[in-house]
XYZ file of C-alpha atoms in Angstrom:
695
model
C -27.205 -52.610 -4.367
C -23.656 -52.027 -5.559
C -22.461 -48.471 -4.948
C -22.345 -46.103 -7.882
C -19.349 -44.336 -9.360
C -20.604 -41.035 -7.961
C -20.026 -42.411 -4.485
C -16.299 -42.265 -5.119
C -14.706 -45.730 -5.330
C -10.941 -45.970 -5.513
C -9.506 -44.691 -8.797
C -8.107 -47.077 -11.357
C -4.458 -46.069 -11.337
C -2.332 -47.339 -14.199
C 1.206 -47.667 -12.816
C 4.084 -46.950 -15.170
C 6.396 -49.548 -13.666
C 5.428 -52.773 -11.892
C 8.557 -54.880 -11.293
C 8.491 -58.506 -10.261
C 8.735 -59.405 -6.593
C 11.466 -62.099 -6.233
C 9.567 -63.888 -3.453
C 6.866 -66.099 -5.061
C 3.446 -66.478 -3.419
C 0.508 -68.895 -3.576
C -1.895 -68.633 -6.547
C -5.599 -67.990 -5.927
C -7.801 -71.126 -6.380
C -10.064 -69.324 -8.880
C -7.086 -68.519 -11.102
C -5.882 -72.098 -10.817
C -9.358 -73.367 -11.738
C -9.405 -71.080 -14.790
C -5.984 -72.258 -15.927
C -7.046 -75.902 -15.591
C -10.338 -75.286 -17.421
C -8.603 -73.478 -20.271
C -6.059 -76.263 -20.611
C -8.726 -78.991 -20.595
C -10.693 -77.070 -23.240
C -7.699 -76.882 -25.547
C -6.956 -80.583 -25.085
C -10.569 -81.387 -25.950
C -10.189 -79.298 -29.118
C -7.079 -81.312 -29.994
C -9.098 -84.510 -29.491
C -11.699 -83.210 -31.964
C -8.941 -82.513 -34.482
C -7.779 -86.115 -34.290
C -11.370 -87.322 -34.810
C -11.810 -85.099 -37.864
C -8.569 -86.215 -39.482
C -9.564 -89.873 -39.159
C -12.307 -89.290 -41.761
C -11.627 -89.861 -45.455
C -10.520 -86.800 -47.501
C -12.009 -88.265 -50.668
C -10.368 -88.983 -54.009
C -7.300 -87.435 -55.640
C -9.255 -84.768 -57.514
C -10.937 -83.590 -54.323
C -7.574 -83.577 -52.581
C -6.040 -81.346 -55.253
C -8.732 -78.715 -54.806
C -8.505 -78.896 -51.008
C -4.699 -78.592 -51.157
C -4.970 -75.484 -53.325
C -7.369 -73.903 -50.810
C -5.140 -74.798 -47.864
C -1.964 -73.512 -49.508
C -3.624 -70.230 -50.504
C -5.064 -69.680 -47.008
C -1.768 -70.512 -45.328
C 0.197 -68.238 -47.647
C -2.156 -65.295 -47.119
C -2.299 -65.615 -43.350
C 1.478 -65.902 -43.201
C 1.913 -62.667 -45.141
C -0.762 -60.903 -43.089
C 0.863 -61.931 -39.828
C 4.252 -60.655 -40.996
C 2.694 -57.299 -41.859
C 0.867 -57.001 -38.536
C 3.941 -58.178 -36.601
C 5.813 -55.043 -37.623
C 3.063 -52.830 -36.151
C 2.780 -55.019 -33.050
C 6.512 -54.868 -32.284
C 6.558 -51.078 -32.665
C 3.580 -50.665 -30.337
C 5.058 -53.119 -27.833
C 8.234 -51.032 -27.750
C 6.217 -47.867 -27.176
C 4.239 -49.502 -24.357
C 7.452 -50.764 -22.757
C 8.899 -47.237 -22.831
C 5.795 -45.531 -21.420
C 4.141 -48.160 -19.195
C 6.805 -50.747 -18.440
C 7.753 -54.277 -19.445
C 4.602 -55.909 -18.062
C 2.421 -53.796 -20.354
C 4.526 -54.741 -23.367
C 4.439 -58.431 -22.478
C 0.682 -58.330 -21.903
C 0.192 -56.662 -25.285
C 2.309 -59.287 -27.051
C 0.487 -62.107 -25.253
C -2.844 -60.767 -26.494
C -1.553 -60.397 -30.041
C 0.016 -63.869 -30.150
C -2.951 -65.666 -28.559
C -5.421 -63.928 -30.894
C -3.327 -64.867 -33.919
C -2.934 -68.442 -32.700
C -6.687 -68.905 -32.168
C -7.390 -67.798 -35.730
C -4.534 -69.771 -37.275
C -5.396 -73.090 -35.623
C -9.078 -72.679 -36.410
C -8.374 -71.909 -40.051
C -5.939 -74.788 -40.527
C -8.515 -77.204 -39.130
C -11.222 -75.695 -41.350
C -9.214 -76.228 -44.543
C -8.773 -79.886 -43.594
C -12.401 -80.378 -42.575
C -13.954 -78.990 -45.777
C -13.000 -81.848 -48.096
C -13.969 -84.405 -45.465
C -17.448 -82.837 -45.256
C -17.783 -83.182 -49.041
C -16.777 -86.827 -48.842
C -19.105 -87.445 -45.882
C -22.006 -85.903 -47.821
C -21.888 -88.995 -50.045
C -23.047 -90.967 -46.989
C -25.753 -88.554 -45.866
C -26.497 -85.279 -44.124
C -25.903 -86.497 -40.560
C -22.262 -87.452 -41.059
C -21.497 -84.296 -43.037
C -23.063 -82.133 -40.316
C -21.085 -83.923 -37.615
C -17.701 -83.301 -39.262
C -18.511 -79.681 -40.144
C -19.599 -78.893 -36.608
C -16.569 -80.607 -35.061
C -14.367 -78.480 -37.302
C -16.175 -75.354 -36.124
C -15.982 -76.506 -32.508
C -12.193 -76.555 -32.668
C -12.187 -72.836 -33.491
C -14.750 -72.011 -30.803
C -13.054 -73.960 -28.040
C -9.612 -72.645 -28.993
C -10.914 -69.085 -28.785
C -12.469 -69.610 -25.344
C -9.593 -71.704 -23.998
C -6.808 -69.356 -25.109
C -8.740 -66.298 -23.915
C -9.258 -67.549 -20.377
C -5.682 -68.877 -20.227
C -4.333 -65.462 -21.242
C -6.337 -63.563 -18.625
C -5.759 -66.091 -15.849
C -2.072 -66.300 -16.777
C -1.540 -62.572 -16.189
C -3.579 -62.603 -12.974
C -1.739 -65.679 -11.730
C 1.669 -64.182 -12.479
C 0.656 -60.942 -10.747
C -0.256 -62.837 -7.565
C 2.745 -65.127 -7.557
C 5.273 -62.364 -8.281
C 3.363 -59.476 -6.675
C 2.912 -56.901 -9.438
C -0.184 -54.935 -10.430
C -2.177 -56.773 -13.133
C -4.137 -53.695 -14.268
C -1.769 -52.375 -16.926
C -0.916 -55.815 -18.402
C -4.632 -56.695 -18.577
C -5.469 -53.501 -20.477
C -2.479 -54.115 -22.745
C -3.631 -57.727 -23.268
C -6.968 -56.373 -24.473
C -5.222 -53.880 -26.729
C -3.075 -56.607 -28.302
C -6.066 -58.820 -29.004
C -8.116 -55.915 -30.356
C -5.377 -54.694 -32.677
C -4.941 -58.139 -34.225
C -8.707 -58.427 -34.511
C -9.042 -55.197 -36.503
C -6.329 -56.248 -38.944
C -7.648 -59.802 -39.206
C -11.239 -58.722 -39.765
C -10.241 -56.063 -42.288
C -7.552 -58.009 -44.130
C -9.514 -61.243 -44.198
C -12.722 -59.405 -45.058
C -11.151 -57.465 -47.925
C -9.604 -60.677 -49.223
C -12.708 -62.824 -49.065
C -15.120 -60.255 -50.466
C -12.729 -58.896 -53.082
C -12.356 -62.427 -54.417
C -16.056 -63.264 -54.006
C -17.399 -60.122 -55.671
C -14.901 -60.205 -58.537
C -15.508 -63.901 -59.154
C -19.295 -63.499 -59.160
C -19.333 -60.447 -61.422
C -17.509 -62.197 -64.263
C -18.604 -65.783 -63.616
C -22.299 -65.424 -62.832
C -23.249 -62.156 -64.484
C -21.000 -62.071 -67.551
C -20.354 -65.728 -68.364
C -23.493 -67.261 -66.876
C -21.630 -70.110 -65.173
C -22.570 -71.474 -61.713
C -20.987 -70.464 -58.426
C -17.761 -72.381 -57.692
C -17.505 -73.516 -61.313
C -13.953 -74.829 -61.925
C -13.775 -72.807 -65.145
C -13.770 -69.565 -63.157
C -10.167 -68.395 -62.505
C -11.212 -66.710 -59.245
C -12.907 -69.689 -57.621
C -9.912 -70.855 -55.531
C -9.314 -67.317 -54.259
C -13.000 -67.155 -53.311
C -12.801 -70.421 -51.370
C -9.569 -69.333 -49.675
C -11.311 -66.136 -48.598
C -14.002 -68.042 -46.724
C -11.307 -69.320 -44.389
C -9.118 -66.243 -43.881
C -12.123 -63.963 -43.365
C -14.939 -66.005 -41.858
C -12.757 -68.321 -39.787
C -9.398 -66.761 -38.881
C -10.777 -63.208 -38.836
C -13.873 -64.188 -36.900
C -11.822 -66.135 -34.334
C -9.566 -63.142 -33.693
C -12.659 -60.944 -33.367
C -14.369 -63.126 -30.756
C -11.091 -63.715 -28.893
C -10.621 -59.999 -28.333
C -14.313 -59.510 -27.512
C -14.074 -62.223 -24.856
C -10.868 -60.779 -23.409
C -11.993 -57.139 -23.462
C -15.335 -57.944 -21.838
C -13.827 -60.067 -19.071
C -10.998 -57.620 -18.429
C -13.379 -54.644 -18.267
C -15.447 -56.476 -15.645
C -12.319 -57.283 -13.636
C -11.167 -53.645 -13.777
C -14.547 -52.499 -12.503
C -14.348 -54.914 -9.593
C -10.965 -53.427 -8.651
C -12.662 -50.009 -8.607
C -15.819 -50.958 -6.769
C -14.615 -53.653 -4.354
C -10.956 -52.860 -3.554
C -11.028 -54.723 -0.230
C -12.872 -57.819 -1.399
C -9.965 -60.232 -1.820
C -10.480 -62.549 -4.766
C -13.933 -61.181 -5.626
C -12.436 -59.313 -8.585
C -11.817 -62.754 -10.110
C -15.543 -63.540 -10.245
C -15.773 -62.991 -14.060
C -13.234 -65.801 -14.448
C -15.586 -68.137 -12.599
C -18.323 -67.391 -15.128
C -15.914 -68.069 -17.989
C -14.638 -71.340 -16.542
C -18.135 -72.693 -15.843
C -19.364 -71.794 -19.310
C -16.355 -73.335 -21.054
C -17.205 -76.659 -19.449
C -20.846 -76.081 -20.459
C -19.735 -75.422 -24.061
C -17.873 -78.724 -24.192
C -20.977 -80.522 -22.943
C -23.168 -78.553 -25.354
C -21.216 -79.752 -28.389
C -22.349 -83.290 -27.571
C -25.982 -82.283 -28.198
C -25.458 -81.280 -31.832
C -27.014 -84.204 -33.660
C -29.283 -84.205 -36.697
C -32.903 -84.610 -35.507
C -35.320 -86.967 -37.219
C -36.950 -84.087 -39.116
C -33.583 -83.340 -40.767
C -33.516 -79.653 -39.730
C -29.901 -78.516 -39.516
C -30.583 -75.304 -37.597
C -32.456 -77.263 -34.927
C -29.411 -79.483 -34.443
C -27.228 -76.415 -33.855
C -29.791 -74.844 -31.524
C -29.776 -78.061 -29.481
C -26.100 -77.467 -28.784
C -26.634 -73.802 -27.926
C -29.600 -74.608 -25.683
C -27.741 -77.400 -23.910
C -24.784 -75.093 -23.263
C -27.047 -72.387 -21.833
C -28.777 -74.853 -19.478
C -25.493 -76.301 -18.202
C -24.052 -72.800 -17.743
C -27.075 -71.624 -15.747
C -27.057 -74.707 -13.524
C -23.314 -74.494 -12.967
C -23.415 -70.789 -12.156
C -26.309 -71.190 -9.729
C -24.587 -74.085 -7.971
C -21.388 -72.059 -7.592
C -22.939 -68.894 -6.154
C -24.989 -70.978 -3.703
C -21.937 -72.906 -2.557
C -19.464 -69.976 -2.621
C -21.429 -66.699 -2.449
C -19.059 -63.888 -3.541
C -18.802 -60.686 -1.485
C -19.795 -58.057 -4.042
C -20.987 -55.091 -2.007
C -24.745 -55.332 -1.525
C -25.244 -57.731 -4.433
C -26.972 -60.923 -3.341
C -27.374 -64.315 -4.960
C -30.636 -63.294 -6.632
C -29.034 -60.180 -8.150
C -26.118 -62.172 -9.529
C -28.447 -64.753 -11.011
C -30.507 -62.051 -12.719
C -27.463 -60.412 -14.307
C -26.247 -63.795 -15.532
C -29.660 -64.632 -16.993
C -29.825 -61.229 -18.698
C -26.686 -62.101 -20.643
C -28.082 -65.500 -21.638
C -31.458 -64.026 -22.649
C -29.869 -61.235 -24.709
C -27.714 -63.813 -26.484
C -30.729 -65.982 -27.246
C -32.758 -62.971 -28.301
C -30.090 -61.768 -30.736
C -29.956 -65.269 -32.222
C -33.735 -65.303 -32.741
C -33.874 -61.762 -34.163
C -31.005 -62.331 -36.573
C -32.335 -65.711 -37.663
C -35.715 -64.089 -38.372
C -34.233 -61.397 -40.613
C -31.720 -63.664 -42.395
C -33.234 -67.191 -42.431
C -33.796 -68.473 -45.972
C -37.350 -69.567 -45.252
C -38.341 -66.501 -43.209
C -40.670 -63.832 -44.601
C -38.101 -60.961 -44.717
C -35.813 -62.990 -46.995
C -38.737 -64.265 -49.084
C -39.959 -60.693 -49.575
C -36.454 -59.620 -50.540
C -36.302 -62.432 -53.093
C -39.700 -61.392 -54.452
C -38.456 -57.821 -54.889
C -35.863 -59.204 -57.324
C -38.610 -60.009 -59.823
C -38.718 -56.362 -60.858
C -34.971 -56.027 -61.279
C -31.647 -55.188 -59.702
C -32.653 -51.805 -58.281
C -35.691 -53.022 -56.370
C -33.649 -55.829 -54.849
C -31.060 -53.361 -53.577
C -33.759 -51.005 -52.236
C -35.547 -53.847 -50.428
C -32.261 -55.109 -48.987
C -31.294 -51.683 -47.667
C -34.743 -51.310 -46.093
C -34.455 -54.717 -44.419
C -30.984 -53.905 -43.064
C -32.214 -50.639 -41.551
C -35.301 -52.180 -39.960
C -33.283 -55.015 -38.455
C -31.429 -52.598 -36.168
C -34.469 -51.619 -34.089
C -35.358 -54.937 -32.380
C -31.675 -55.797 -31.832
C -30.835 -52.431 -30.259
C -34.050 -52.481 -28.225
C -33.116 -55.884 -26.794
C -29.604 -54.693 -25.908
C -31.069 -51.548 -24.285
C -33.509 -53.568 -22.178
C -30.678 -55.867 -21.113
C -28.624 -52.854 -20.041
C -31.484 -51.353 -18.038
C -32.373 -54.576 -16.222
C -28.776 -55.452 -15.346
C -28.071 -51.850 -14.255
C -31.200 -51.783 -12.112
C -30.134 -54.956 -10.332
C -26.386 -54.448 -10.087
C -25.462 -50.932 -11.257
C -22.668 -50.701 -13.812
C -21.057 -53.866 -12.439
C -24.317 -55.680 -13.187
C -23.979 -54.552 -16.820
C -20.427 -55.882 -16.820
C -21.536 -59.265 -15.485
C -24.308 -59.453 -18.083
C -21.716 -58.815 -20.799
C -19.432 -61.507 -19.348
C -22.411 -63.860 -19.264
C -22.986 -63.210 -22.974
C -19.356 -63.828 -23.855
C -19.176 -66.916 -21.662
C -21.046 -68.737 -24.463
C -18.287 -67.901 -26.939
C -17.155 -71.525 -27.286
C -20.454 -72.825 -28.663
C -21.373 -69.618 -30.552
C -18.074 -69.550 -32.443
C -18.411 -73.272 -33.140
C -21.762 -72.580 -34.810
C -20.210 -69.716 -36.784
C -17.054 -71.511 -37.923
C -19.295 -74.312 -39.185
C -20.250 -71.839 -41.982
C -16.981 -71.441 -43.936
C -16.354 -75.181 -43.710
C -19.675 -76.007 -45.350
C -19.207 -73.210 -47.908
C -15.883 -74.744 -48.921
C -17.409 -78.221 -48.963
C -19.964 -77.038 -51.505
C -17.239 -75.440 -53.608
C -15.203 -78.639 -53.637
C -18.300 -80.619 -54.628
C -18.962 -78.247 -57.542
C -15.346 -78.140 -58.716
C -15.010 -81.919 -58.700
C -18.379 -82.566 -60.387
C -19.927 -84.563 -57.542
C -23.393 -85.990 -58.076
C -26.378 -83.737 -57.424
C -27.303 -85.489 -54.164
C -23.937 -84.465 -52.674
C -24.313 -80.850 -53.745
C -27.851 -80.797 -52.371
C -26.513 -81.700 -48.929
C -23.632 -79.197 -49.039
C -25.991 -76.464 -50.288
C -28.340 -77.106 -47.367
C -25.434 -76.896 -44.926
C -24.106 -73.745 -46.612
C -27.465 -71.970 -46.442
C -27.675 -72.576 -42.698
C -24.047 -71.464 -42.429
C -24.942 -68.058 -43.879
C -27.495 -67.558 -41.125
C -25.195 -68.782 -38.345
C -22.437 -66.425 -39.499
C -24.870 -63.508 -39.280
C -26.035 -64.665 -35.843
C -22.488 -64.694 -34.489
C -21.737 -61.244 -35.844
C -24.839 -59.838 -34.150
C -23.784 -61.608 -30.955
C -20.266 -60.144 -31.121
C -21.585 -56.665 -31.856
C -24.143 -56.790 -29.039
C -21.575 -57.911 -26.489
C -19.179 -55.265 -27.811
C -21.753 -52.613 -27.004
C -22.039 -53.781 -23.404
C -18.252 -54.123 -23.056
C -17.664 -50.666 -24.547
C -20.141 -49.158 -22.080
C -18.178 -50.669 -19.202
C -14.862 -49.463 -20.651
C -16.333 -45.996 -21.066
C -17.467 -46.009 -17.437
C -13.932 -46.969 -16.388
C -12.537 -44.099 -18.478
C -14.920 -41.596 -16.842
C -13.946 -42.825 -13.382
C -10.276 -42.274 -14.181
C -11.082 -38.701 -15.215
C -13.195 -38.202 -12.110
C -10.296 -39.223 -9.886
C -7.670 -37.231 -11.785
C -9.457 -34.044 -12.883
C -12.835 -34.126 -11.192
C -14.691 -34.630 -14.485
C -17.872 -36.485 -13.600
C -20.223 -35.761 -16.516
C -20.273 -35.150 -20.265
C -22.976 -32.581 -21.000
C -24.266 -31.937 -24.514
C -24.388 -28.245 -23.632
C -20.579 -28.332 -23.613
C -19.416 -27.691 -27.208
C -16.231 -29.683 -26.598
C -18.235 -32.788 -25.735
C -20.559 -32.188 -28.680
C -17.675 -31.862 -31.139
C -16.193 -35.081 -29.818
C -19.575 -36.772 -30.157
C -19.889 -35.653 -33.773
C -16.381 -36.842 -34.640
C -16.905 -40.168 -32.897
C -20.286 -40.659 -34.547
C -18.737 -40.096 -37.968
C -15.793 -42.472 -37.473
C -17.724 -45.770 -37.978
C -19.056 -44.371 -41.272
C -15.561 -43.341 -42.376
C -14.154 -46.688 -41.272
C -16.899 -48.680 -43.025
C -16.626 -46.529 -46.142
C -12.888 -47.135 -46.432
C -13.425 -50.868 -45.899
C -16.115 -51.002 -48.607
C -13.906 -48.997 -50.940
C -11.047 -51.428 -50.322
C -13.251 -54.374 -51.294
C -14.226 -52.535 -54.453
C -10.591 -51.959 -55.435
C -9.684 -55.588 -54.765
C -12.708 -56.787 -56.734
C -11.819 -54.545 -59.691
C -8.347 -56.072 -59.838
C -9.821 -59.589 -59.713
C -12.372 -58.785 -62.432
C -9.635 -57.479 -64.709
C -7.548 -60.630 -64.235
C -10.468 -63.034 -64.731
C -11.539 -61.233 -67.906
C -7.956 -61.430 -69.175
C -7.811 -65.158 -68.618
C -11.139 -65.819 -70.329
C -9.925 -63.752 -73.296
C -6.385 -65.128 -73.613
C -6.835 -68.764 -72.492
C -9.255 -69.967 -75.155
C -9.883 -73.446 -73.738
C -11.258 -72.379 -70.316
C -14.941 -72.444 -71.222
C -14.885 -75.846 -72.934
C -12.707 -77.335 -70.185
C -9.737 -78.145 -72.421
C -7.457 -75.747 -70.491
C -7.223 -74.932 -66.802
C -7.436 -71.372 -65.471
C -4.453 -69.831 -63.701
C -5.972 -69.868 -60.219
C -2.773 -68.706 -58.509
C -2.798 -65.349 -60.309
C -6.104 -64.352 -58.685
C -4.945 -65.591 -55.279
C -1.826 -63.426 -55.501
C -3.706 -60.341 -56.729
C -6.302 -60.389 -53.969
C -3.627 -61.128 -51.332
C -1.613 -58.058 -52.280
C -4.733 -55.899 -52.455
C -5.976 -56.996 -49.021
C -2.623 -56.402 -47.304
C -2.288 -52.967 -48.874
C -5.831 -51.776 -48.228
C -6.232 -52.957 -44.628
C -3.667 -50.583 -43.109
C -5.406 -47.183 -43.364
C -8.786 -48.191 -41.846
C -7.053 -50.181 -39.091
C -5.102 -47.200 -37.739
C -8.198 -44.972 -37.432
C -9.398 -46.277 -34.017
C -5.820 -45.988 -32.678
C -4.931 -42.529 -33.991
C -8.306 -40.766 -33.616
C -8.525 -41.008 -29.781
C -4.912 -39.853 -29.453
C -5.440 -36.772 -31.619
C -8.781 -35.821 -30.064
C -7.542 -36.478 -26.527
C -4.418 -34.347 -26.766
C -5.796 -31.608 -29.038
C -9.356 -31.164 -27.711
C -8.994 -32.694 -24.260
C -10.488 -35.521 -22.174
C -14.089 -34.284 -22.417
C -13.965 -34.309 -26.196
C -12.455 -37.784 -26.044
C -15.364 -38.907 -23.868
C -17.770 -37.537 -26.461
C -15.874 -39.344 -29.200
C -16.225 -42.648 -27.367
C -19.972 -42.158 -26.942
C -20.350 -41.348 -30.634
C -18.396 -44.420 -31.753
C -20.413 -46.735 -29.501
C -23.806 -45.416 -30.618
C -23.364 -45.171 -34.384
C -21.017 -48.162 -34.496
C -23.675 -50.463 -33.074
C -26.295 -49.324 -35.589
C -24.026 -49.462 -38.624
C -22.608 -52.872 -37.700
C -25.971 -54.529 -37.015
C -27.462 -53.052 -40.195
C -24.599 -54.194 -42.407
C -24.177 -57.723 -41.074
C -27.900 -58.522 -41.067
C -28.643 -56.959 -44.452
C -25.722 -58.691 -46.143
C -26.757 -62.119 -44.884
C -30.354 -61.518 -46.005
C -29.183 -60.627 -49.526
C -27.109 -63.814 -49.678
C -29.949 -66.083 -48.570
C -32.452 -64.348 -50.853
C -30.229 -65.394 -53.736
C -30.080 -68.954 -52.419
C -33.867 -69.009 -51.971
C -34.286 -68.169 -55.660
C -31.653 -70.741 -56.640
C -33.768 -73.375 -54.888
C -36.320 -72.930 -57.681
C -38.451 -70.021 -56.493
C -39.364 -67.011 -58.655
C -37.905 -68.560 -61.792
C -34.808 -70.182 -60.296
C -31.256 -69.840 -61.579
C -30.741 -67.685 -64.652
C -34.070 -65.857 -64.437
C -34.652 -62.141 -63.978
C -35.136 -62.504 -60.228
C -31.875 -64.449 -59.937
C -29.930 -61.770 -61.795
C -31.265 -59.102 -59.457
C -30.509 -61.276 -56.420
C -26.908 -61.803 -57.553
C -26.481 -58.033 -57.700
C -27.932 -57.682 -54.203
C -25.647 -60.423 -52.922
C -22.685 -58.613 -54.477
C -23.620 -55.417 -52.643
C -24.197 -57.314 -49.408
C -20.903 -59.211 -49.454
C -18.678 -56.379 -48.169
C -21.508 -55.320 -45.859
C -21.678 -58.585 -43.945
C -18.134 -59.905 -44.164
C -15.872 -56.850 -44.201
C -17.151 -53.477 -43.011
C -19.891 -54.577 -40.604
C -17.999 -57.100 -38.475
C -14.800 -55.008 -38.442
C -16.659 -52.190 -36.662
C -16.953 -54.469 -33.617
C -13.216 -54.474 -32.726
C -12.941 -50.862 -33.923
C -15.323 -49.750 -31.136
C -13.284 -51.499 -28.466
C -9.862 -50.452 -29.773
C -10.883 -46.793 -29.484
C -12.112 -47.317 -25.906
C -8.980 -49.209 -24.850
C -6.681 -46.558 -26.339
C -8.668 -43.904 -24.443
C -8.283 -45.865 -21.216
C -4.515 -46.095 -21.739
C -4.418 -42.346 -22.439
C -6.530 -41.322 -19.442
C -3.672 -41.000 -16.898
C -1.752 -38.765 -19.293
C -4.783 -36.499 -19.820
C -5.319 -35.930 -16.108
């Protein structure tokens, strides 16, 4: 059994200055393996890009719509990155002044790699969408293949860049003999900061455009979703990419990095004399990246035509290859991890895989279009808008219990087998599947866009039927990935919190956080309230953006008389510009909360209060995030279930109520809920950076 923190392992000291040693040394084989695996993964992603681009982009009309989406997405992301760059440079300068050049460089590496993962994924998505629409003319199988390859690029880029970033810092630290601890924490901070901005900015953009477009188009004008007569439709389609692709990629990049880094930091604490054992989390990542590449080859449409089954084949194949690869490695090269034996390591790894699979099943049950929770939600729409909203809120609340129970069981089993390091390995095991999980997620915005292009270019009904089927599955897969990211964030945050407490134990002898201590309790209350404040500000931001879009769309319908009969084109660019400015303005205040709050509480109320704050954020953040992401996806698919012809179909009373529910659920599932995930980890990382100054 691995020794516990109470037994007094070496403290995690964050050095202020760690200069380079001019005499280079040999790099550890595990680091070299990780660098090679990351590089191969990225090259495989580039190969997929070339395969995607060889497919036909369709006719001129389809190309015009796709170009408008691409230009809008590129313009928004460019402006967002410029805004975030100012904050990143300021923070890098502060880190350089307080913790040295290596911390600043690590922070910038995390920020750049996170941005790059999202940017590449998004640019591939906006080129894949029109090709999926064109492929749908030939059948479901070809359309699925292109959409999944487009998503795979994002997933493999996220995993490849993440492991390259971590291994790069560790490799440089060995070759040039400097401590990797501070740069690794700073790397996590850089990735997390970008993730918060990307999730918030992209989420505000996509849902501001979506909600505003739906309110006027569907509810007021009675025109279909993605109708070319709606002035907000291009902004809506752009939002799918900047929020659900670029934002999601940044989110999973930082989750992967933070989880792996937290496990490495723990190994430094627990096994200081174990040589390269602290690199063991990299082994898990490298094995699973190879497994993810192999898993993508299993995504093929089965004979029964079930899209979700095709995606699950890829996930299942990846899990099997990862388990076999991990078992083979620990048998051939058993790591020296205290009293942990091969059986213990295998159990912790399997816990991560099982929790991942369990979260997929639970989320799919609550959000699947043909599952009873969504059918019951659709049925509730028969009696109006209010009953739909009530049923959706009830579903979102109930969905938290099985998900949290599964995460809790996973924590207990992994802790029983391997103490807190076992929990860390289980979290790394979960995140090791990032490549295939993100591929399944990024498949969603591509198919959503494909359906929009089909609608805007008046494709035949058989094409739209295929894109609608793909889009419906995409809604569920997006919810699955968010639950996966949130669950792994909970495990990673627990490990970060344990590292923070150990730093306090070494510096000030603080070993516990008792609820009988009013300082701890106050911190707990503040921390517990922060996810609600954060989510509330995010929801409010979506509302403001949507109001601006509604005003502009109403103006165009009023002043441009030929929109409804198709004799005049809407001014799509006006809505794109409005929602871009709104998103960039509104994302700043919520994003600084997880950075500023720990600093204020830590220095004003002390380290115990800061510990309480971290506990509060982790607990309430998990519940709020799971509730929002699951409930929002269920509302969306309940609407689609009705649109398939159930309960009166499009235009009926049930459909009107379902559209309202979907409008409420949009900022739940695509803005506030998923942004809480990086918020939890940013607060914990900031606390870890502060710990030496509080002791």
